[in-house]
Coordinates of C-alpha atoms and ligand atoms in Angstrom, one line a residue:
Chain U
M1 CA -38.9 8.4 -13.9
S2 CA -36.8 8.9 -10.8
V3 CA -33.7 10.9 -10.2
I4 CA -30.6 8.7 -10.2
L5 CA -27.9 11.4 -9.9
S6 CA -28.4 14.5 -7.9
I7 CA -25.8 17.3 -7.7
K8 CA -26.4 20.1 -5.3
D9 CA -24.5 23.4 -5.3
L10 CA -21.2 21.5 -6.1
R11 CA -18.1 23.6 -5.8
K12 CA -14.6 22.6 -6.5
S13 CA -11.4 24.7 -5.9
Y14 CA -8.1 23.1 -6.9
A15 CA -5.1 23.3 -4.6
G16 CA -3.9 26.5 -6.4
G17 CA -7.1 28.2 -5.4
F18 CA -8.6 28.1 -8.8
E19 CA -12.4 27.6 -8.6
A20 CA -13.3 25.1 -11.4
L21 CA -16.9 24.5 -10.3
K22 CA -18.9 27.4 -9.0
G23 CA -22.0 25.8 -7.5
V24 CA -23.4 23.4 -10.0
S25 CA -26.8 21.9 -9.3
L26 CA -28.2 19.2 -11.6
D27 CA -30.6 16.3 -11.4
I28 CA -30.3 13.5 -13.8
E29 CA -33.2 11.1 -14.5
E30 CA -32.7 7.4 -14.6
G31 CA -32.3 6.2 -18.1
E32 CA -31.7 9.4 -19.8
I33 CA -28.7 10.6 -21.9
L34 CA -27.4 13.9 -20.9
A35 CA -24.8 15.6 -23.1
L36 CA -22.5 18.3 -21.5
L37 CA -21.2 20.9 -23.8
G38 CA -18.7 23.5 -23.0
P39 CA -15.5 25.1 -24.2
N40 CA -12.0 23.8 -23.1
G41 CA -11.5 24.4 -19.4
A42 CA -15.2 24.8 -18.7
G43 CA -15.2 22.3 -15.9
K44 CA -16.8 19.3 -17.6
T45 CA -14.0 16.9 -16.6
T46 CA -13.8 18.4 -13.1
L47 CA -17.5 17.8 -12.7
I48 CA -17.2 14.2 -13.7
S49 CA -14.1 13.6 -11.6
T50 CA -15.8 15.0 -8.6
V51 CA -18.9 12.8 -8.9
C52 CA -16.7 9.7 -9.5
G53 CA -14.4 10.3 -6.6
I54 CA -11.2 11.2 -8.4
T55 CA -11.2 14.7 -6.9
T56 CA -12.8 15.8 -3.7
P57 CA -15.5 18.4 -3.7
T58 CA -14.9 21.6 -1.9
S59 CA -18.5 22.0 -0.9
G60 CA -22.0 20.8 -2.0
S61 CA -23.3 17.3 -2.2
V62 CA -23.8 14.5 -4.7
T63 CA -25.9 11.4 -4.4
V64 CA -26.0 8.5 -6.8
G65 CA -29.0 6.3 -6.5
G66 CA -29.7 8.0 -3.2
H67 CA -26.2 7.2 -1.8
D68 CA -23.9 10.1 -0.8
I69 CA -20.6 10.0 -2.8
L70 CA -18.6 10.7 0.4
T71 CA -20.4 9.1 3.3
D72 CA -21.7 6.1 1.3
F73 CA -19.0 6.0 -1.3
R74 CA -19.1 2.2 -1.8
A75 CA -22.7 2.1 -2.7
A76 CA -22.5 5.2 -4.8
R77 CA -19.4 4.2 -6.7
S78 CA -20.7 0.7 -7.4
L79 CA -23.3 2.3 -9.6
I80 CA -20.9 4.3 -11.6
G81 CA -18.8 3.5 -14.7
L82 CA -16.2 6.0 -15.9
V83 CA -14.6 6.4 -19.3
P84 CA -12.0 9.1 -18.9
Q85 CA -11.2 11.7 -21.4
D86 CA -7.6 10.6 -21.8
I87 CA -6.6 7.1 -22.6
F88 CA -5.0 5.6 -19.6
L89 CA -4.1 2.0 -20.1
E90 CA -1.1 -0.2 -19.0
P91 CA 0.7 -0.8 -22.3
F92 CA 1.8 -4.3 -21.6
E93 CA -1.4 -5.6 -20.1
K94 CA -3.7 -7.8 -22.1
V95 CA -7.2 -6.6 -22.9
W96 CA -8.8 -9.5 -21.2
N97 CA -6.8 -9.1 -18.0
T98 CA -7.4 -5.4 -17.7
V99 CA -11.2 -5.7 -18.2
R100 CA -11.3 -8.6 -15.7
F101 CA -9.3 -6.5 -13.2
S102 CA -11.9 -3.7 -13.5
R103 CA -14.7 -6.0 -12.7
G104 CA -12.9 -7.4 -9.7
L105 CA -11.9 -4.0 -8.4
F106 CA -15.6 -3.2 -8.1
G107 CA -16.1 -6.2 -6.0
K108 CA -18.0 -8.2 -8.6
P109 CA -17.4 -11.9 -8.8
R110 CA -15.7 -13.3 -11.9
D111 CA -18.0 -13.7 -14.8
D112 CA -16.3 -14.6 -18.0
S113 CA -19.4 -14.9 -20.2
K114 CA -20.3 -11.3 -19.1
L115 CA -16.9 -10.0 -20.2
E116 CA -17.1 -12.0 -23.5
E117 CA -20.4 -10.4 -24.2
I118 CA -19.0 -6.9 -23.6
L119 CA -15.9 -7.5 -25.7
K120 CA -17.9 -8.8 -28.5
K121 CA -20.3 -5.9 -28.4
L122 CA -17.4 -3.6 -28.6
S123 CA -15.7 -5.6 -31.4
L124 CA -12.7 -6.3 -29.2
W125 CA -13.1 -10.1 -28.8
E126 CA -10.5 -10.9 -31.4
K127 CA -8.0 -8.6 -29.6
R128 CA -8.6 -9.9 -26.1
L129 CA -5.2 -11.5 -25.9
S130 CA -3.3 -8.5 -27.3
P131 CA -1.4 -6.1 -25.1
T132 CA -3.2 -2.8 -25.1
K133 CA -0.1 -1.0 -26.7
E134 CA -0.8 -3.0 -29.8
L135 CA -4.3 -1.5 -30.3
S136 CA -5.3 1.5 -32.4
G137 CA -6.5 4.6 -30.7
G138 CA -10.1 3.9 -31.3
M139 CA -9.7 0.3 -30.0
K140 CA -8.1 1.6 -26.9
R141 CA -11.0 3.9 -26.2
R142 CA -13.2 0.9 -26.6
V143 CA -11.2 -1.0 -24.1
L144 CA -11.8 1.9 -21.6
I145 CA -15.4 1.5 -22.3
A146 CA -15.3 -2.2 -21.8
K147 CA -13.5 -1.6 -18.5
A148 CA -16.2 0.8 -17.4
L149 CA -19.0 -1.6 -18.4
A150 CA -17.3 -4.6 -16.7
H151 CA -19.1 -4.1 -13.4
D152 CA -22.6 -3.4 -14.8
P153 CA -22.8 0.3 -13.9
R154 CA -26.2 2.0 -13.7
V155 CA -24.7 5.4 -14.5
L156 CA -22.1 5.7 -17.2
F157 CA -19.8 8.8 -17.6
L158 CA -18.3 9.2 -21.1
D159 CA -15.8 12.1 -21.1
E160 CA -15.4 13.0 -24.8
P161 CA -15.8 9.4 -26.0
T162 CA -15.6 10.4 -29.7
A163 CA -12.6 12.9 -29.5
G164 CA -10.3 12.0 -32.4
V165 CA -12.4 9.1 -33.5
D166 CA -13.3 8.6 -37.1
V167 CA -16.8 9.0 -38.5
E168 CA -17.6 5.3 -38.7
L169 CA -16.4 4.6 -35.2
R170 CA -18.3 7.6 -34.0
K171 CA -21.5 6.1 -35.4
D172 CA -20.6 2.8 -33.7
M173 CA -20.1 4.6 -30.5
W174 CA -23.6 6.2 -30.8
D175 CA -25.1 2.8 -31.5
I176 CA -23.4 1.5 -28.3
V177 CA -24.7 4.4 -26.3
A178 CA -28.2 3.8 -27.7
E179 CA -28.0 0.1 -26.8
L180 CA -26.9 1.0 -23.3
K181 CA -29.7 3.4 -22.9
A182 CA -32.1 0.7 -24.1
S183 CA -30.8 -1.6 -21.3
G184 CA -31.6 1.2 -18.8
V185 CA -28.2 2.7 -18.2
T186 CA -28.1 6.4 -17.5
I187 CA -25.5 8.2 -19.6
I188 CA -23.7 11.4 -19.1
L189 CA -21.3 12.3 -21.9
T190 CA -19.2 15.4 -22.7
T191 CA -18.5 16.5 -26.3
H192 CA -17.4 19.4 -28.4
Y193 CA -19.6 18.2 -31.3
I194 CA -23.1 19.7 -31.3
E195 CA -24.2 17.1 -33.9
E196 CA -23.3 14.5 -31.4
A197 CA -25.4 16.0 -28.7
E198 CA -28.1 16.3 -31.3
A199 CA -27.8 12.7 -32.4
I200 CA -27.9 10.9 -29.1
A201 CA -28.8 13.1 -26.1
D202 CA -32.2 13.6 -24.5
R203 CA -31.1 16.7 -22.7
V204 CA -28.2 19.0 -23.2
G205 CA -26.3 20.9 -20.5
V206 CA -24.0 23.8 -21.3
I207 CA -21.3 24.5 -18.9
R208 CA -18.9 27.4 -19.0
G209 CA -16.4 28.9 -16.5
G210 CA -17.5 26.4 -13.9
E211 CA -21.2 27.3 -14.2
L212 CA -24.0 25.4 -15.6
L213 CA -25.5 27.9 -18.0
L214 CA -28.5 25.8 -18.9
V215 CA -29.9 22.3 -19.0
E216 CA -32.7 21.8 -21.6
E217 CA -34.5 19.2 -23.6
K218 CA -32.4 18.7 -26.7
D219 CA -35.3 19.2 -29.1
Q220 CA -36.1 22.6 -27.7
L221 CA -32.5 23.7 -27.6
M222 CA -31.8 22.5 -31.1
Q223 CA -34.6 24.6 -32.4
R224 CA -32.9 27.6 -31.0
M225 CA -29.5 26.6 -32.0
G226 CA -29.9 24.9 -35.3
R227 CA -29.2 27.8 -37.5
K228 CA -27.3 27.4 -40.6
Q229 CA -25.9 29.9 -43.1
L230 CA -25.5 29.7 -46.8
E231 CA -23.1 32.0 -48.5
V232 CA -23.5 32.6 -52.2
Q233 CA -20.3 34.0 -53.7
L234 CA -20.9 36.3 -56.7
T235 CA -18.6 36.9 -59.6
D236 CA -19.3 40.6 -59.5
P237 CA -19.6 42.4 -56.2
I238 CA -22.8 44.4 -55.6
T239 CA -23.5 47.3 -53.3
E240 CA -26.9 46.3 -52.0
V241 CA -29.3 43.4 -52.0
P242 CA -31.6 43.6 -55.1
A243 CA -35.1 44.6 -54.3
S244 CA -36.5 41.4 -55.8
L245 CA -34.6 39.4 -53.1
A246 CA -35.7 41.6 -50.2
H247 CA -38.3 39.0 -48.8
L248 CA -35.5 36.5 -48.3
N249 CA -33.8 38.5 -45.5
L250 CA -30.4 38.3 -47.1
E251 CA -27.3 40.0 -45.7
L252 CA -24.6 41.3 -47.8
G253 CA -21.2 39.7 -47.3
Q254 CA -17.8 41.4 -47.1
G255 CA -17.3 43.9 -49.9
G256 CA -20.5 43.0 -51.5
G257 CA -18.9 39.8 -53.0
S258 CA -21.5 37.5 -51.5
L259 CA -25.0 37.1 -50.1
I260 CA -25.7 35.4 -46.9
Y261 CA -28.9 33.4 -46.2
T262 CA -29.7 32.2 -42.8
Y263 CA -32.1 29.3 -42.4
D264 CA -33.3 26.6 -40.0
T265 CA -32.1 23.1 -40.7
R266 CA -35.1 21.7 -38.9
A267 CA -37.7 23.7 -40.9
E268 CA -39.8 21.7 -43.4
R269 CA -38.4 23.7 -46.3
T270 CA -35.0 25.3 -46.1
G271 CA -35.9 27.4 -49.1
I272 CA -32.5 26.9 -50.7
T273 CA -33.8 25.9 -54.2
A274 CA -36.0 28.9 -54.3
L275 CA -33.2 31.1 -53.2
L276 CA -30.8 29.9 -55.8
N277 CA -33.4 30.3 -58.5
E278 CA -34.3 33.8 -57.4
V279 CA -30.7 34.9 -57.2
A280 CA -30.1 33.7 -60.8
Q281 CA -33.3 35.4 -61.9
A282 CA -32.1 38.7 -60.4
G283 CA -29.3 38.5 -62.9
L284 CA -26.5 37.7 -60.5
V285 CA -23.9 35.1 -61.5
L286 CA -22.9 32.5 -58.9
A287 CA -19.2 31.9 -58.4
D288 CA -19.4 29.5 -55.5
V289 CA -21.7 28.4 -52.7
Q290 CA -20.9 27.4 -49.2
T291 CA -22.7 26.6 -46.0
R292 CA -21.8 27.2 -42.4
Q293 CA -23.3 25.8 -39.2
S294 CA -23.4 28.1 -36.3
S295 CA -20.4 26.9 -34.2
L296 CA -20.5 25.9 -30.6
E297 CA -18.6 29.1 -29.8
D298 CA -21.3 31.2 -31.5
I299 CA -23.9 29.4 -29.5
F300 CA -22.1 30.1 -26.2
V301 CA -21.8 33.7 -27.1
G302 CA -25.5 33.7 -28.0
L303 CA -26.4 32.0 -24.8
V304 CA -24.5 34.4 -22.6
S305 CA -25.8 37.4 -24.2
E306 CA -29.3 36.1 -23.8
D307 CA -28.7 35.9 -20.1
V308 CA -29.9 32.4 -19.8
V309 CA -29.3 31.2 -16.3
Chain B
M1 CA -14.3 -4.8 3.1
N2 CA -14.1 -5.2 -0.6
W3 CA -12.1 -8.5 -0.6
T4 CA -12.7 -9.2 -4.2
G5 CA -11.2 -5.8 -5.0
I6 CA -8.2 -6.4 -2.8
L7 CA -7.7 -9.8 -4.4
S8 CA -7.9 -8.3 -7.9
I9 CA -5.2 -5.9 -7.2
Y10 CA -3.1 -8.6 -5.6
R11 CA -3.5 -10.9 -8.5
Y12 CA -3.0 -8.2 -11.1
E13 CA 0.3 -7.2 -9.5
M14 CA 1.4 -10.9 -9.1
T15 CA 0.7 -11.5 -12.8
R16 CA 3.2 -8.9 -13.7
F17 CA 5.7 -10.7 -11.4
F18 CA 5.0 -14.1 -13.0
R19 CA 5.4 -12.6 -16.4
T20 CA 9.0 -12.1 -15.6
L21 CA 9.4 -15.1 -13.4
L22 CA 12.5 -16.3 -14.9
Q23 CA 14.1 -13.0 -14.5
S24 CA 12.8 -12.7 -10.9
F25 CA 14.3 -16.1 -10.2
V26 CA 17.6 -15.9 -12.0
S27 CA 18.8 -12.5 -10.8
P28 CA 18.8 -13.3 -7.1
V29 CA 20.3 -16.6 -7.7
L30 CA 23.1 -15.0 -9.8
S31 CA 23.7 -12.1 -7.4
T32 CA 23.8 -14.5 -4.4
S33 CA 26.3 -16.7 -6.1
L34 CA 28.4 -13.7 -6.8
Y35 CA 28.3 -12.6 -3.2
F36 CA 29.5 -15.9 -2.2
V37 CA 32.3 -15.9 -4.7
V38 CA 33.5 -12.4 -3.6
F39 CA 32.7 -12.3 0.1
G40 CA 32.9 -16.0 0.8
A41 CA 36.0 -16.8 -1.1
A42 CA 37.9 -13.6 -0.9
I43 CA 37.1 -12.3 2.5
G44 CA 36.1 -15.6 4.0
S45 CA 39.6 -17.0 3.4
R46 CA 40.9 -14.3 5.8
I47 CA 38.1 -14.1 8.4
E48 CA 37.0 -17.7 8.5
E49 CA 34.7 -17.3 11.6
V50 CA 32.7 -14.5 13.2
D51 CA 31.4 -15.2 16.7
G52 CA 32.0 -18.9 16.2
V53 CA 30.0 -19.0 12.9
D54 CA 31.6 -19.8 9.6
Y55 CA 31.9 -16.6 7.7
G56 CA 30.1 -17.9 4.6
A57 CA 27.1 -18.9 6.7
F58 CA 27.4 -15.6 8.8
I59 CA 26.7 -13.4 5.8
V60 CA 23.5 -15.3 4.7
P61 CA 21.0 -13.5 6.9
G62 CA 22.6 -10.1 5.8
L63 CA 22.4 -11.1 2.1
I64 CA 18.7 -12.1 2.4
M65 CA 17.9 -8.9 4.3
L66 CA 19.7 -6.7 1.8
S67 CA 17.6 -8.2 -1.1
V68 CA 14.4 -8.4 0.8
M69 CA 14.6 -4.8 2.0
T70 CA 15.5 -3.2 -1.4
Q71 CA 13.1 -5.5 -3.3
S72 CA 10.0 -4.9 -1.1
T73 CA 10.7 -1.1 -1.1
T74 CA 11.2 -0.8 -4.9
N75 CA 8.4 -3.3 -5.7
A76 CA 5.8 -1.5 -3.7
S77 CA 7.0 2.0 -4.6
F78 CA 6.9 1.2 -8.3
G79 CA 3.6 -0.7 -7.9
I80 CA 1.7 2.3 -6.9
Y81 CA 3.8 4.9 -8.7
F82 CA 3.3 3.3 -12.1
P83 CA -0.6 3.8 -12.1
K84 CA 0.0 7.3 -10.9
F85 CA 2.5 8.0 -13.7
I86 CA 0.5 6.5 -16.6
G87 CA -2.9 7.7 -15.2
T88 CA -4.6 4.4 -14.6
I89 CA -4.9 5.3 -11.0
Y90 CA -8.3 6.9 -12.0
E91 CA -9.7 3.5 -11.8
L92 CA -8.5 2.9 -8.2
L93 CA -9.9 6.2 -7.1
S94 CA -13.3 5.7 -8.7
A95 CA -13.8 2.2 -7.5
P96 CA -15.7 1.2 -4.4
I97 CA -12.5 0.4 -2.5
N98 CA -10.9 2.5 0.2
F99 CA -7.2 3.4 0.6
L100 CA -6.5 0.7 3.1
E101 CA -7.7 -1.9 0.8
I102 CA -5.6 -0.5 -2.0
V103 CA -2.6 -0.6 0.4
I104 CA -3.3 -4.3 1.3
G105 CA -3.4 -5.2 -2.3
Y106 CA -0.2 -3.5 -3.4
V107 CA 1.8 -4.0 -0.2
G108 CA 0.7 -7.6 0.0
A109 CA 1.9 -8.3 -3.6
A110 CA 5.2 -6.4 -3.1
A111 CA 5.9 -8.2 0.1
T112 CA 5.0 -11.6 -1.4
K113 CA 7.5 -11.0 -4.3
A114 CA 10.2 -10.0 -1.8
L115 CA 9.5 -13.0 0.3
F116 CA 9.8 -15.2 -2.7
I117 CA 13.2 -13.7 -3.5
G118 CA 14.3 -14.0 0.1
L119 CA 13.5 -17.7 0.0
V120 CA 15.3 -18.1 -3.3
I121 CA 18.4 -16.6 -1.8
L122 CA 18.1 -18.8 1.2
G123 CA 17.9 -21.8 -1.1
T124 CA 20.8 -20.7 -3.2
S125 CA 22.9 -20.1 -0.1
S126 CA 22.3 -23.5 1.2
L127 CA 24.1 -24.8 -1.9
F128 CA 27.2 -22.9 -0.9
V129 CA 27.3 -23.2 2.8
D130 CA 26.1 -25.5 5.6
L131 CA 23.0 -23.8 7.1
H132 CA 21.2 -24.7 10.4
I133 CA 18.4 -22.4 11.3
A134 CA 18.2 -22.3 15.1
H135 CA 14.7 -20.7 15.3
P136 CA 12.9 -21.3 12.0
L137 CA 9.6 -19.7 13.2
A138 CA 11.3 -16.6 14.4
M139 CA 13.2 -16.5 11.1
I140 CA 10.0 -16.6 9.1
L141 CA 8.4 -14.0 11.4
F142 CA 11.3 -11.6 11.0
L143 CA 11.4 -12.2 7.2
V144 CA 7.7 -11.6 6.8
L145 CA 7.7 -8.5 9.0
T146 CA 10.6 -7.1 7.1
C147 CA 9.0 -7.7 3.8
L148 CA 5.8 -6.0 5.0
S149 CA 7.2 -3.0 6.7
F150 CA 9.6 -2.2 3.8
A151 CA 6.8 -2.7 1.3
L152 CA 4.7 -0.2 3.4
M153 CA 7.6 2.2 3.3
G154 CA 7.9 1.6 -0.5
F155 CA 4.2 2.3 -0.9
I156 CA 4.6 5.6 0.9
I157 CA 7.6 6.5 -1.3
G158 CA 5.5 5.6 -4.4
I159 CA 2.7 8.0 -3.3
W160 CA 5.2 10.7 -2.4
A161 CA 7.4 10.5 -5.5
G162 CA 6.7 13.0 -8.2
N163 CA 9.2 11.5 -10.7
F164 CA 11.3 8.5 -11.3
E165 CA 14.4 10.1 -9.7
Q166 CA 12.6 10.5 -6.4
L167 CA 11.3 7.0 -6.7
Q168 CA 14.9 5.7 -6.8
L169 CA 16.2 8.1 -4.2
V170 CA 15.2 6.4 -1.0
P171 CA 16.1 2.8 -1.9
L172 CA 19.4 3.9 -3.4
L173 CA 20.5 6.6 -1.0
I174 CA 19.0 5.4 2.2
V175 CA 18.0 1.7 2.3
T176 CA 21.1 0.2 0.6
P177 CA 23.7 2.2 2.5
L178 CA 21.9 1.5 5.8
V179 CA 21.8 -2.2 5.1
F180 CA 25.5 -2.3 4.1
L181 CA 26.4 -0.4 7.2
G182 CA 23.9 -2.3 9.3
G183 CA 26.2 -5.3 9.8
S184 CA 25.0 -7.4 6.9
F185 CA 28.5 -8.6 6.3
Y186 CA 30.2 -8.1 9.7
S187 CA 29.5 -8.2 13.3
I188 CA 29.1 -4.9 15.2
S189 CA 31.7 -6.2 17.7
M190 CA 34.3 -6.1 14.9
L191 CA 34.0 -2.3 14.7
P192 CA 36.0 0.2 16.7
P193 CA 34.2 1.2 20.0
I194 CA 33.1 4.6 18.7
W195 CA 31.5 3.1 15.6
Q196 CA 29.8 0.5 17.7
K197 CA 27.9 3.3 19.4
I198 CA 27.2 5.3 16.2
T199 CA 26.0 2.3 14.3
L200 CA 23.2 1.7 16.9
F201 CA 21.4 4.7 15.4
N202 CA 21.0 2.7 12.2
P203 CA 17.6 1.0 12.5
V204 CA 18.6 -1.7 10.1
V205 CA 21.2 -3.0 12.6
Y206 CA 18.3 -4.3 14.8
L207 CA 16.6 -6.0 12.0
I208 CA 19.7 -7.8 10.8
S209 CA 20.8 -8.7 14.3
G210 CA 17.5 -10.2 15.1
F211 CA 17.3 -12.0 11.9
R212 CA 20.8 -13.4 12.4
W213 CA 19.8 -14.5 15.8
S214 CA 17.0 -16.6 14.4
F215 CA 19.7 -18.4 12.4
F216 CA 22.6 -18.8 14.8
G217 CA 21.1 -18.0 18.2
Q218 CA 23.4 -15.1 18.8
S219 CA 23.0 -11.4 18.1
D220 CA 24.6 -8.0 18.4
V221 CA 21.7 -6.5 20.3
P222 CA 19.0 -8.3 22.4
V223 CA 16.3 -10.0 20.3
A224 CA 13.5 -8.2 22.2
I225 CA 14.9 -4.9 21.0
S226 CA 15.1 -6.2 17.5
L227 CA 11.5 -7.3 17.6
A228 CA 10.4 -4.0 19.1
A229 CA 12.3 -2.2 16.3
I230 CA 10.6 -4.1 13.5
F231 CA 7.2 -3.7 15.1
G232 CA 7.9 0.0 15.8
F233 CA 8.9 0.5 12.1
T234 CA 5.8 -1.3 10.9
L235 CA 3.6 0.9 13.1
L236 CA 5.3 4.0 12.0
C237 CA 4.7 3.2 8.3
L238 CA 1.1 2.3 9.1
G239 CA 0.7 5.6 10.9
V240 CA 2.0 7.5 7.8
I241 CA -0.3 5.4 5.6
W242 CA -3.2 6.3 7.9
W243 CA -2.4 10.0 7.6
I244 CA -2.3 9.7 3.8
F245 CA -5.6 8.0 3.9
R246 CA -7.2 10.7 6.0
T247 CA -5.9 13.6 3.9
G248 CA -5.7 12.1 0.4
W249 CA -2.2 13.6 0.2
R250 CA -0.7 13.4 -3.3
I251 CA -3.6 11.1 -4.5
R252 CA -6.8 13.1 -4.7
S253 CA -6.7 16.7 -5.9
Ligands
LIG401 N1 -5.7 19.1 -11.2 C1 -5.9 20.4 -11.5 N2 -5.3 21.4 -10.8 C2 -5.6 22.7 -11.0 N3 -6.4 23.1 -11.9 C3 -7.1 22.2 -12.7 C4 -6.9 20.8 -12.5 N4 -7.6 20.1 -13.4 C5 -8.3 21.1 -14.1 N5 -8.0 22.3 -13.7 C6 -8.5 23.5 -14.2 O1 -9.9 23.5 -14.0 C7 -10.5 24.1 -15.1 C8 -11.6 23.1 -15.7 O2 -10.9 22.0 -16.2 P1 -11.6 20.8 -16.9 O3 -10.6 19.7 -17.2 O4 -12.7 20.4 -15.9 O5 -12.2 21.4 -18.2 P2 -13.1 20.6 -19.3 O6 -14.4 21.3 -19.4 O7 -13.1 19.2 -19.2 O8 -12.2 21.0 -20.6 P3 -11.8 20.2 -22.0 O9 -13.0 20.5 -22.9 O10 -10.6 20.9 -22.4 O11 -11.6 18.8 -21.6 C9 -9.4 24.5 -16.1 O12 -9.2 25.8 -16.0 C10 -8.2 23.7 -15.7 O13 -7.0 24.4 -15.9
LIG402 MG1 -12.3 17.6 -20.2

């Protein structure tokens, strides 16, 4: 595997003086899928915009396929496709025209069968003659993807491709990403959904306050992050965890009205059945049961306190 | 050079124009006809001739210039402002195309549209008055250069503008008054002496004068000065464009 995108000590200060990227360094292997996670305002979009040429870096360097994005911008940008976070489309333009425009803009010769293939893959073929304003939000996002794919990019940036997208479409999107990966495209995507990173990424990067806190193989990270909690609501509050349940490492919930069980979703056995049995055997009456996944925010807090750099 | 990219922008912009072709065609025909009714019939019946040229024919170059200047300015400014406004400019900025190529695409399309409208007005005018063009090649040269330079200026305005009001500001408050006061419908020699001097500060005077010369072989100011003025203006706009290109002013944050 070779490095297709190399970011070295990239800094970006906006005109107002705000430093949105504080020295980000990152190498991305050809053909991998990297998910960038981070809270609002972390600098994910800024990072993507800077690599793609929408904003100018303050310092540092970026190469794409070995081409510097400033001194050799034509070669670098030819390799990149970008699907922006917000939906930017000319409302009166037909789907077909706008996709064809994108291909031409990148200097590629007209290739109708190529565009047909892309539109069909994205289930947009029937809508090709519709003006974009007549499409649903999910369709518009797919038009943006079609535009980004129109020039055969080797590296594809997807900035929150599934924000506000329904479950089914989200799955479709994941399939599309998997197909692209299979065809050798390197994909960098941002998301606020950890399940999404889990479902499709090879590696996960966490960015916060303009700094890359960590980049790690997804599988390793998930093991550390994939904690889930099960809360058992009791009809009658208790003051302490019964001794017979001590081996389960339970915590007492607020006011003693519940028991909290923490488990690993990736473990072979989650131990939930045993837990519920034992709770009943201990003479406690269950009122309700709910589960909670550790949220992204929890994970950030965890990450920062662990001093991962 | 990314010629395919330039052509894509040009074609994309022209498609927008062709989509409203009827409108693009009808409105100049209509407004030209109105000018002839108002200026030609009402004023023309009192003035009859200016510098030996029938008044109806005399105003034709001014009429064309008026439309061509405002059209190329607004077309180009809107053309680049619109992607900025709705955000689609991200695509231009992330494409392997440089700023000058973007300019060629947008300015070329805006100038083409203005040229088309100019020719429509010329055609419409010839239905109303007897027109003999003394120097057709010079006429075309003046027309094309005017379209180009004002489209360049419009492009700069589009980049500069932060809202729709600012977009309208220059065409409405500067270009139109300067054209009206630039001798579109009268000869400078008809003005009182003091105004003859003041009016020479209006750059549009030189353009209209030169353009009128290409029709009738006579002008308010020497043709060489007119040519120098239009070239100078084009160079000035190109200079500003170059500076924007170097600095990324108002385009890249
Ligand atoms: N054009 C700009 N001018 C000034 N500051 C900006 C600009 N764009 C972004 N910022 C600031 O830079 C920081 C990072 O923004 P960015 O859009 O990169 O965040 P993000 O990680 O993509 O967030 P989100 O998850 O909300 O999309 C924010 O504090 C934002 O206010
Ligand atoms: Mg963002």
